[in-house]
Phi, psi and omega in degrees: 000152194246139190238137187258107181242030189296354178279357176289148195233108170274161176238144159245117176281098188256158155125164202280321174297337166343300174279335160287331157279308180333305195288333180265333192286299192230175200283331186268160178273082183300014168284312169329332168298108191217000182239123171327094182124338189291129179272152166205125154299108183258148156257155173241121204253160169262163190300337160281001160080035171272151163307109172274331189188168143244151190198160174264123199235115175263128172290127196223311174188187187281344178246011187208129172257164145231135173251127191232117185255188197248156190259007182270354184253009187312302182307314198274340165259342149326291198295322190271323196278331171310316192271327170299311223269345180273335174267349183289319179103327203292143170285097199204138188233112176257127228222103174274114188267042154351310194291337181273135181261166174230132170256134168240095170261131176219136171165185166297329179242032167305321191269344183270328178281341178274350161264003173279318208277321192246072169330104170130321177290341167326293195304323186261003184242340180308306177279003171319123161276156175297145203044063203195124188231157193233159161234115167232111182077239179266028182231119187277100164264128194227136175288040189237199179181175186224027202232004204053016210227166165261177191146182160253149144260107173282113178240124176206180187318129159329322213276325196272333163345296205271334175273332168285326150331298188273341152313293172316310175305309180267012152271333178126338160331116181267116175311127161246157178258167205275354173297319184284321190319311194318279177354288183319287198293326157343293197290334174276348186095003194266143181300154170242112180319134182077339166259299172288338193187136179218204193287333176272359191258149173250150189287343165300315173284336205252020175100358201258026189284320181316002175235016167264128156241113163286338204291335173285102178276022174273329177275131204234128164228178189291124181092354184304328194271319180309297176306324180287328171296316190290296204093220184243095195230036146194168177245141146279117179233193166249137164253188175208134148309132161238345144290187189264142176146172181242136180266139163225181190278149183092017168287096211302139189236124191270125186222153177304354168256005194137179164265140161240196198205116168306140169246321167228169199184136190204185166250110175290067183351285178314329190237003169036050155194165196287154192201152176206169172248150175213170154249116191250163176301169153307153162109331179285136190232155205281128194111348185284164149282110196228175194241127179235130189277107178217109171075024177095006194236135168277126157252137187283141182212142164265132187277146188217162171270135183269163006296143179293308181209142168212151195061003170111330196252124176317143176235355158252000000 
């Protein structure tokens, strides 16, 4: 299947100070990126440790990076980056690429279907590992996605989007809506900005501690001091509803350790059960029984570790 994700925004960061700037801007460390095309997922934090946005950075060279940010936060993100860049005094330029479209082709046959639809792309992209990208003519082809499936995210000139979409359709790739994308990402345990984290939520509490790199003690980044002072105050785990009902966001979760809250919820086609991500008190563990309050009723749910499913197979 394919998703039109052109609402997401690409940014190009170029200049001798690009690497140093990103090392101070985001919680993960771009110094880990050594191979051209390699990608890094990270949160961009405010000084209080809350998440301004989650984003992907692609390393092209020490002086050139491609950044992809969320649509709903795009204007805020650009303003924040420009403000931080001006204050840094570093030599770098941020270019907003609203001339680009993005199509995500996802699923077990996604790569083969893409190559069939776009002749000439296979040679450069066949060897891509997950979270790696290649530039093929006007196409930026990344082996990334937001579905828990294999596939590509294609970035291309907006004027080429309709023809590319038609070629993919002719190759047997089915158009999918963003509702399907949301179900897939939740089954895969992937966080959604605005639901699972926002400017009031620390990545340590949102289940994203793995995206925060404290290894280089000499590296400072926005929000680092706040994260170190706060530590982990809550944890994000999965829920599977055992009674009849549908889990949605912002439903109270009653546990032996206190009350938490669902952050994302849906019906899982793979599990044929209702699932959710939830921020819960410390001490709650996978296997625990809890109760989710839905329309005034407490329904039984089981705590699990996400992901719920990957590559079409149930994992819980």
